[in-house]
N, CA and C atoms as an extended XYZ file, in Angstrom:
411
Properties=species:S:1:pos:R:3:atomname:S:1:resname:S:1:resid:I:1 pbc="F F F"
N        31.020       14.309        8.508 N   MET     1
C        29.733       13.301        9.045 CA  MET     1
C        29.068       12.908        8.243 C   MET     1
N        28.728       11.608        8.221 N   ILE     2
C        27.794       10.835        7.450 CA  ILE     2
C        26.561       11.034        7.928 C   ILE     2
N        25.190       11.346        7.689 N   LYS     3
C        24.296       11.405        7.997 CA  LYS     3
C        23.542        9.930        7.939 C   LYS     3
N        22.966        9.443        8.829 N   LEU     4
C        22.395        8.157        8.253 CA  LEU     4
C        20.708        8.388        8.096 C   LEU     4
N        20.315        7.522        7.166 N   LEU     5
C        18.905        7.759        6.948 CA  LEU     5
C        18.126        7.152        7.759 C   LEU     5
N        16.977        7.429        8.462 N   THR     6
C        16.080        6.690        9.101 CA  THR     6
C        14.693        6.638        8.682 C   THR     6
N        13.949        5.578        8.460 N   TYR     7
C        12.717        5.425        7.625 CA  TYR     7
C        11.766        4.926        8.799 C   TYR     7
N        10.658        5.059        8.371 N   VAL     8
C         9.411        4.636        9.020 CA  VAL     8
C         9.327        3.050        9.117 C   VAL     8
N         9.215        2.353        7.982 N   ILE     9
C         9.018        1.163        7.868 CA  ILE     9
C        10.614        0.774        6.358 C   ILE     9
N        10.370       -0.479        6.502 N   GLU    10
C        11.621       -1.182        5.378 CA  GLU    10
C        11.028       -1.213        4.415 C   GLU    10
N         9.706       -1.741        4.009 N   ARG    11
C         9.085       -2.061        2.446 CA  ARG    11
C         7.857       -1.519        2.314 C   ARG    11
N         7.744       -0.863        1.448 N   VAL    12
C         6.388       -0.722        0.843 CA  VAL    12
C         6.027       -0.887       -0.414 C   VAL    12
N         4.906       -1.222       -0.907 N   MET    13
C         4.354       -1.504       -2.057 CA  MET    13
C         2.778       -0.391       -2.648 C   MET    13
N         3.147        0.057       -3.754 N   ILE    14
C         2.035        0.792       -4.042 CA  ILE    14
C         1.869        0.093       -5.305 C   ILE    14
N         0.141        0.094       -5.539 N   VAL    15
C        -0.466       -0.254       -6.848 CA  VAL    15
C        -1.602        0.949       -6.761 C   VAL    15
N        -1.362        1.253       -8.164 N   ASP    16
C        -2.109        2.356       -8.540 CA  ASP    16
C        -1.628        2.199      -10.163 C   ASP    16
N        -3.246        2.154      -11.037 N   ASP    17
C        -3.060        2.061      -12.399 CA  ASP    17
C        -2.621        3.439      -13.118 C   ASP    17
N        -3.225        4.716      -12.250 N   ASP    18
C        -2.532        6.028      -12.347 CA  ASP    18
C        -0.977        6.282      -12.790 C   ASP    18
N        -0.619        6.394      -13.732 N   PRO    19
C         1.235        7.041      -13.772 CA  PRO    19
C         1.684        8.220      -13.081 C   PRO    19
N         0.357        9.239      -13.168 N   THR    20
C         0.829       10.148      -12.290 CA  THR    20
C         0.898       10.046      -10.363 C   THR    20
N        -0.324        9.311      -10.274 N   ASP    21
C        -0.448        9.495       -8.758 CA  ASP    21
C         0.656        8.234       -8.485 C   ASP    21
N         1.155        7.323       -9.074 N   LEU    22
C         2.250        6.527       -9.125 CA  LEU    22
C         3.405        7.348       -8.601 C   LEU    22
N         3.811        8.339       -9.248 N   TYR    23
C         4.960        9.343       -9.289 CA  TYR    23
C         4.513       10.217       -7.874 C   TYR    23
N         3.742       10.318       -8.034 N   ILE    24
C         3.546       11.854       -6.845 CA  ILE    24
C         3.347       10.987       -5.378 C   ILE    24
N         2.961        9.865       -5.168 N   LEU    25
C         3.219        9.131       -4.226 CA  LEU    25
C         4.623        8.435       -3.578 C   LEU    25
N         5.386        8.005       -4.530 N   ASN    26
C         6.683        7.962       -4.648 CA  ASN    26
C         7.482        8.916       -4.021 C   ASN    26
N         6.907        9.817       -4.880 N   ARG    27
C         8.152       11.410       -4.242 CA  ARG    27
C         7.731       11.806       -2.865 C   ARG    27
N         6.374       11.755       -2.198 N   ILE    28
C         6.118       11.830       -0.937 CA  ILE    28
C         6.566       10.439       -0.247 C   ILE    28
N         6.415        9.186       -0.554 N   LEU    29
C         7.161        8.601        0.557 CA  LEU    29
C         8.472        9.217        0.718 C   LEU    29
N         9.659        8.717       -0.862 N   LYS    30
C        10.721        9.492       -0.452 CA  LYS    30
C        11.096       10.916        0.251 C   LYS    30
N        10.491       11.752       -0.204 N   LYS    31
C        10.699       12.812        0.644 CA  LYS    31
C        10.368       13.085        2.119 C   LYS    31
N         9.697       12.145        2.774 N   ASN    32
C         9.555       11.934        3.888 CA  ASN    32
C        10.360       10.640        4.834 C   ASN    32
N        11.357       10.076        4.064 N   ASN    33
C        11.892        8.889        4.173 CA  ASN    33
C        10.802        7.607        4.911 C   ASN    33
N         9.980        7.855        4.088 N   PHE    34
C         9.024        6.752        4.954 CA  PHE    34
C         9.250        5.641        4.982 C   PHE    34
N         9.812        4.972        3.812 N   ALA    35
C         9.903        3.418        3.273 CA  ALA    35
C        11.550        3.478        2.729 C   ALA    35
N        12.332        2.752        2.862 N   LYS    36
C        13.676        2.474        2.463 CA  LYS    36
C        13.547        1.614        1.033 C   LYS    36
N        12.568        0.610        0.983 N   ILE    37
C        12.305       -0.026       -0.571 CA  ILE    37
C        11.026        0.346       -0.692 C   ILE    37
N        10.690        0.650       -1.552 N   ILE    38
C         9.508        0.997       -2.802 CA  ILE    38
C         9.204        0.372       -3.957 C   ILE    38
N         8.326       -0.448       -3.917 N   THR    39
C         8.055       -1.118       -4.846 CA  THR    39
C         6.382       -0.545       -5.444 C   THR    39
N         6.664       -0.618       -6.643 N   GLN    40
C         5.633        0.088       -7.347 CA  GLN    40
C         4.809       -0.694       -9.015 C   GLN    40
N         3.422       -1.169       -8.573 N   PHE    41
C         3.074       -1.435       -9.686 CA  PHE    41
C         1.847       -0.653      -10.281 C   PHE    41
N         1.627       -0.888      -11.930 N   SER    42
C         0.282       -0.359      -12.408 CA  SER    42
C        -0.641       -1.154      -12.588 C   SER    42
N        -0.223       -2.470      -12.301 N   SER    43
C        -1.514       -3.513      -12.691 CA  SER    43
C        -1.592       -4.134      -11.208 C   SER    43
N        -2.732       -4.227      -10.416 N   PRO    44
C        -2.861       -5.228       -9.537 CA  PRO    44
C        -2.737       -6.525       -9.631 C   PRO    44
N        -3.016       -7.081      -10.805 N   GLU    45
C        -2.445       -8.365      -11.233 CA  GLU    45
C        -1.071       -8.583      -10.993 C   GLU    45
N        -0.133       -7.881      -11.546 N   LYS    46
C         0.876       -7.681      -11.324 CA  LYS    46
C         1.711       -7.790       -9.840 C   LYS    46
N         0.948       -7.407       -9.400 N   ALA    47
C         1.361       -6.959       -8.082 CA  ALA    47
C         1.164       -8.035       -7.148 C   ALA    47
N         0.054       -8.580       -7.206 N   LEU    48
C        -0.809      -10.392       -6.601 CA  LEU    48
C         0.701      -10.886       -7.081 C   LEU    48
N         0.629      -11.130       -8.582 N   GLN    49
C         1.700      -11.987       -9.051 CA  GLN    49
C         3.193      -12.107       -8.426 C   GLN    49
N         3.403      -11.036       -8.041 N   HIS    50
C         5.178      -10.373       -7.563 CA  HIS    50
C         4.925      -10.821       -5.796 C   HIS    50
N         3.487      -10.599       -5.339 N   LEU    51
C         3.647      -11.185       -4.026 CA  LEU    51
C         3.538      -12.586       -3.724 C   LEU    51
N         2.432      -13.474       -4.224 N   LEU    52
C         2.732      -14.917       -4.242 CA  LEU    52
C         4.111      -15.482       -4.687 C   LEU    52
N         4.573      -14.727       -5.986 N   SER    53
C         6.256      -15.435       -6.130 CA  SER    53
C         6.950      -15.035       -4.570 C   SER    53
N         6.868      -14.191       -4.011 N   ASN    54
C         7.834      -14.050       -3.085 CA  ASN    54
C         7.245      -14.330       -1.471 C   ASN    54
N         5.891      -14.742       -1.307 N   HIS    55
C         5.382      -14.830       -0.166 CA  HIS    55
C         6.123      -15.961        0.999 C   HIS    55
N         6.703      -16.967        0.373 N   LYS    56
C         7.273      -17.770        1.040 CA  LYS    56
C         8.949      -17.059        1.293 C   LYS    56
N         9.243      -15.936        0.657 N   LYS    57
C        10.614      -15.272        1.018 CA  LYS    57
C        10.101      -14.293        1.949 C   LYS    57
N         9.685      -14.429        3.113 N   ASN    58
C         9.017      -13.432        3.899 CA  ASN    58
C        10.109      -11.929        4.207 C   ASN    58
N        11.062      -11.876        3.964 N   PHE    59
C        11.784      -11.152        3.610 CA  PHE    59
C        11.584       -9.906        2.833 C   PHE    59
N        10.996      -10.370        1.688 N   PHE    60
C        10.890       -9.380        0.495 CA  PHE    60
C         9.090       -9.215        0.352 C   PHE    60
N         8.704       -9.540        1.399 N   PHE    61
C         7.380       -8.771        1.523 CA  PHE    61
C         7.045       -7.720        2.000 C   PHE    61
N         6.199       -6.691        1.565 N   PRO    62
C         6.097       -5.683        1.815 CA  PRO    62
C         5.377       -5.338        3.243 C   PRO    62
N         5.631       -4.070        4.159 N   GLN    63
C         5.155       -3.793        5.295 CA  GLN    63
C         3.781       -3.183        5.217 C   GLN    63
N         3.617       -2.769        4.253 N   MET    64
C         2.679       -1.590        3.672 CA  MET    64
C         2.315       -1.774        2.255 C   MET    64
N         0.917       -1.937        2.199 N   ILE    65
C         0.625       -1.657        0.712 CA  ILE    65
C        -0.444       -0.299        0.531 C   ILE    65
N        -0.108        0.861       -0.367 N   PHE    66
C        -0.865        1.722       -0.636 CA  PHE    66
C        -1.750        0.989       -1.880 C   PHE    66
N        -2.861        0.959       -1.902 N   LEU    67
C        -3.637        0.134       -2.722 CA  LEU    67
C        -4.738        1.314       -3.222 C   LEU    67
N        -5.077        1.675       -4.837 N   ASP    68
C        -5.905        2.509       -5.246 CA  ASP    68
C        -7.324        1.306       -5.232 C   ASP    68
N        -8.410        1.951       -5.104 N   ILE    69
C        -9.220        1.321       -5.257 CA  ILE    69
C        -9.889        1.105       -6.955 C   ILE    69
N       -10.189        2.386       -7.359 N   ASN    70
C       -10.777        2.309       -8.707 CA  ASN    70
C        -9.515        2.207       -9.668 C   ASN    70
N        -9.858        0.807      -10.182 N   MET    71
C        -8.377        0.383      -11.355 CA  MET    71
C        -9.472       -0.172      -12.217 C   MET    71
N        -8.971       -0.506      -13.508 N   PRO    72
C        -9.711       -1.452      -14.260 CA  PRO    72
C        -9.125       -2.733      -13.966 C   PRO    72
N        -9.751       -3.802      -14.634 N   LEU    73
C        -9.939       -5.292      -14.989 CA  LEU    73
C        -9.781       -5.794      -13.398 C   LEU    73
N        -9.329       -5.306      -12.657 N   MET    74
C        -9.193       -5.661      -11.274 CA  MET    74
C        -9.442       -4.140      -10.195 C   MET    74
N       -10.294       -4.519       -9.349 N   ASN    75
C       -10.369       -3.026       -8.545 CA  ASN    75
C        -9.360       -3.646       -7.252 C   ASN    75
N        -9.218       -2.525       -6.407 N   GLY    76
C        -9.012       -2.696       -5.455 CA  GLY    76
C        -9.559       -3.718       -4.044 C   GLY    76
N       -10.496       -4.004       -4.189 N   PHE    77
C       -11.342       -4.800       -3.365 CA  PHE    77
C       -10.892       -6.286       -3.669 C   PHE    77
N       -10.990       -6.319       -5.081 N   GLU    78
C       -10.810       -7.514       -5.505 CA  GLU    78
C        -9.579       -8.223       -5.474 C   GLU    78
N        -8.362       -6.663       -5.274 N   PHE    79
C        -6.882       -7.345       -5.066 CA  PHE    79
C        -6.951       -8.098       -3.707 C   PHE    79
N        -7.840       -7.213       -2.728 N   LEU    80
C        -7.614       -7.578       -1.448 CA  LEU    80
C        -8.143       -9.256       -1.366 C   LEU    80
N        -8.973       -9.219       -2.159 N   ASN    81
C       -10.075      -10.500       -1.720 CA  ASN    81
C        -9.165      -11.758       -2.428 C   ASN    81
N        -8.151      -11.511       -3.231 N   GLU    82
C        -7.082      -12.485       -3.761 CA  GLU    82
C        -5.790      -12.432       -2.515 C   GLU    82
N        -5.555      -11.086       -2.265 N   PHE    83
C        -4.477      -10.827       -1.280 CA  PHE    83
C        -4.672      -11.918        0.194 C   PHE    83
N        -5.892      -12.011        0.277 N   ASN    84
C        -6.305      -12.631        1.768 CA  ASN    84
C        -6.013      -14.182        1.706 C   ASN    84
N        -6.044      -14.346        0.309 N   LYS    85
C        -5.830      -16.111        0.178 CA  LYS    85
C        -4.617      -16.321        0.448 C   LYS    85
N        -3.475      -15.518        0.296 N   ILE    86
C        -2.036      -15.935        0.612 CA  ILE    86
C        -2.338      -16.244        2.400 C   ILE    86
N        -1.534      -17.211        2.700 N   PRO    87
C        -1.418      -17.501        4.211 CA  PRO    87
C        -1.247      -16.042        5.224 C   PRO    87
N        -2.047      -16.296        6.513 N   GLU    88
C        -2.263      -15.883        7.255 CA  GLU    88
C        -0.879      -15.248        7.861 C   GLU    88
N        -0.230      -16.187        7.849 N   ASN    89
C         0.997      -15.646        8.824 CA  ASN    89
C         2.117      -15.160        8.034 C   ASN    89
N         1.674      -14.975        6.578 N   ILE    90
C         2.707      -14.384        5.877 CA  ILE    90
C         2.120      -12.828        5.346 C   ILE    90
N         0.778      -12.489        5.868 N   ILE    91
C         0.304      -11.316        5.325 CA  ILE    91
C        -0.122      -10.486        6.508 C   ILE    91
N        -0.187      -11.217        7.851 N   ARG    92
C        -0.369      -10.610        8.824 CA  ARG    92
C         0.260       -9.358        9.428 C   ARG    92
N         1.595       -9.345        8.973 N   ASN    93
C         2.151       -7.927        9.453 CA  ASN    93
C         1.977       -6.834        8.314 C   ASN    93
N         1.181       -7.045        7.383 N   THR    94
C         1.059       -6.312        5.854 CA  THR    94
C        -0.096       -5.195        6.223 C   THR    94
N        -0.142       -4.100        6.345 N   LYS    95
C        -0.951       -3.060        6.296 CA  LYS    95
C        -1.218       -2.558        5.160 C   LYS    95
N        -2.877       -2.511        4.741 N   VAL    96
C        -3.058       -1.947        3.801 CA  VAL    96
C        -3.639       -0.496        4.065 C   VAL    96
N        -3.070        0.633        3.017 N   ILE    97
C        -3.633        1.717        3.259 CA  ILE    97
C        -4.504        1.947        1.778 C   ILE    97
N        -5.862        2.222        1.980 N   ILE    98
C        -6.805        2.465        0.903 CA  ILE    98
C        -6.423        3.583        0.367 C   ILE    98
N        -6.394        3.746       -1.231 N   LEU    99
C        -6.380        5.319       -1.404 CA  LEU    99
C        -7.836        5.426       -2.774 C   LEU    99
N        -8.197        6.540       -2.905 N   SER   100
C        -9.362        6.742       -3.751 CA  SER   100
C        -9.354        8.569       -4.008 C   SER   100
N        -9.797        8.520       -5.598 N   SER   101
C       -10.226        9.771       -5.771 CA  SER   101
C       -11.364       10.137       -5.547 C   SER   101
N       -12.009        9.066       -4.714 N   THR   102
C       -13.499        9.570       -4.434 CA  THR   102
C       -13.546        9.031       -3.229 C   THR   102
N       -14.193       10.138       -2.224 N   CYS   103
C       -14.736        9.648       -1.060 CA  CYS   103
C       -16.117        8.899       -0.954 C   CYS   103
N       -15.950        7.772       -1.290 N   ASP   104
C       -17.481        6.934       -1.211 CA  ASP   104
C       -17.749        6.473        0.105 C   ASP   104
N       -18.145        6.984        0.822 N   PRO   105
C       -18.913        5.968        2.296 CA  PRO   105
C       -18.641        5.033        1.945 C   PRO   105
N       -19.589        4.160        0.671 N   ARG   106
C       -19.761        3.070        0.370 CA  ARG   106
C       -17.870        1.830        0.575 C   ARG   106
N       -17.205        2.644        0.008 N   ASP   107
C       -15.740        2.083        0.076 CA  ASP   107
C       -15.017        2.024        1.345 C   ASP   107
N       -15.739        2.951        1.985 N   PHE   108
C       -14.950        3.288        3.441 CA  PHE   108
C       -15.334        1.983        4.315 C   PHE   108
N       -16.986        1.736        4.309 N   ASP   109
C       -17.387        0.862        4.836 CA  ASP   109
C       -17.171       -1.010        4.341 C   ASP   109
N       -16.415       -1.192        3.254 N   LYS   110
C       -16.092       -2.130        2.422 CA  LYS   110
C       -14.752       -2.241        3.161 C   LYS   110
N       -14.185       -1.482        3.412 N   MET   111
C       -12.656       -1.691        3.857 CA  MET   111
C       -12.593       -1.982        4.927 C   MET   111
N       -13.308       -1.537        6.022 N   LYS   112
C       -13.471       -2.538        7.292 CA  LYS   112
C       -14.024       -4.269        7.291 C   LYS   112
N       -14.210       -4.538        6.150 N   ALA   113
C       -14.064       -5.952        6.238 CA  ALA   113
C       -12.932       -6.990        5.990 C   ALA   113
N       -11.686       -5.977        5.560 N   TYR   114
C       -10.315       -6.525        5.438 CA  TYR   114
C        -9.689       -6.113        6.712 C   TYR   114
N        -9.321       -7.311        7.316 N   PRO   115
C        -8.692       -7.138        8.451 CA  PRO   115
C        -7.151       -6.198        8.451 C   PRO   115
N        -6.304       -6.351        7.245 N   ASN   116
C        -5.136       -5.757        6.912 CA  ASN   116
C        -5.300       -4.426        6.602 C   ASN   116
N        -6.649       -3.953        6.325 N   SER   117
C        -6.646       -2.466        6.055 CA  SER   117
C        -6.912       -1.560        7.015 C   SER   117
N        -5.775       -0.466        7.250 N   LEU   118
C        -5.679        0.208        8.168 CA  LEU   118
C        -6.667        1.375        8.167 C   LEU   118
N        -6.207        2.539        7.125 N   MET   119
C        -7.065        3.483        6.511 CA  MET   119
C        -7.254        3.753        5.252 C   MET   119
N        -8.129        4.646        5.498 N   PHE   120
C        -8.659        5.031        3.931 CA  PHE   120
C        -8.200        6.602        3.970 C   PHE   120
N        -7.796        7.181        2.731 N   PHE   121
C        -7.660        8.493        2.257 CA  PHE   121
C        -7.892        8.600        0.795 C   PHE   121
N        -7.999        9.894        0.877 N   GLU   122
C        -8.524       10.585       -0.896 CA  GLU   122
C        -6.975       10.854       -1.232 C   GLU   122
N        -6.972       10.839       -2.467 N   LYS   123
C        -5.993       11.089       -3.204 CA  LYS   123
C        -5.924       12.390       -3.718 C   LYS   123
N        -4.782       13.145       -3.808 N   PRO   124
C        -3.315       12.437       -3.693 CA  PRO   124
C        -2.940       12.570       -1.577 C   PRO   124
N        -2.088       11.640       -1.537 N   LEU   125
C        -1.545       11.166       -0.322 CA  LEU   125
C        -0.745       12.237        0.118 C   LEU   125
N        -1.020       13.222        1.177 N   LYS   126
C        -0.444       14.221        1.708 CA  LYS   126
C         0.816       13.935        2.964 C   LYS   126
N         2.197       14.868        2.776 N   SER   127
C         2.444       14.244        4.026 CA  SER   127
C         2.027       14.358        5.394 C   SER   127
N         1.220       15.094        5.695 N   GLU   128
C         0.230       15.134        6.999 CA  GLU   128
C        -0.283       13.625        7.123 C   GLU   128
N        -0.511       13.032        5.664 N   ASP   129
C        -1.246       11.767        6.121 CA  ASP   129
C        -0.439       10.783        6.333 C   ASP   129
N         0.791       10.940        5.759 N   LEU   130
C         1.321        9.861        6.121 CA  LEU   130
C         2.655       10.042        7.857 C   LEU   130
N         2.083       11.446        8.679 N   ASP   131
C         2.656       11.229        9.969 CA  ASP   131
C         1.421       10.665       10.589 C   ASP   131
N         0.188       11.013       10.136 N   LEU   132
C        -1.097       10.050       10.997 CA  LEU   132
C        -0.623        8.685       10.705 C   LEU   132
N        -0.589        8.029        9.366 N   ILE   133
C         0.042        6.553        9.355 CA  ILE   133
C         0.900        6.410       10.563 C   ILE   133
N         2.347        7.157       10.436 N   SER   134
C         3.155        6.789       11.338 CA  SER   134
C         2.812        6.760       12.757 C   SER   134
N         2.024        7.552       13.163 N   THR   135
C         1.420        7.668       14.740 CA  THR   135
C         0.827        6.412       14.961 C   THR   135
N         0.413        5.862       13.945 N   ILE   136
C        -0.379        4.662       14.325 CA  ILE   136
C         0.027        2.954       14.237 C   ILE   136
N         1.214        3.392       13.572 N   LEU   137
C         2.230        1.641       13.469 CA  LEU   137
C         2.923        0.843       14.509 C   LEU   137
């Protein structure tokens, strides 16, 4: 008998400049059958370029983005500023999970200014965190 995998959501994007964090999050998402398709970028600029080139093809747009805050050249909040320039009817169904190696309350407060931001977690993300995310989707 073939067991069919069920996923929490179809498409996820990870944006993190740290290769170790990318690897760990990718493994946790796969281990927990969180997403069927996982796209990852080590550069927020390349992630935005990908989103902008695919935003007219709604099928390819991620339903969730796991976004690191502290990255060189373009930080997570700068990414969100650019992300919010994509037409609202395209990004409306994309939720953003903010990830940070430091839990600075100012970052948590900044996150509230972005309507697509769903939650804030300290790295590394844990299976229990995914359970919590799943309950509010």
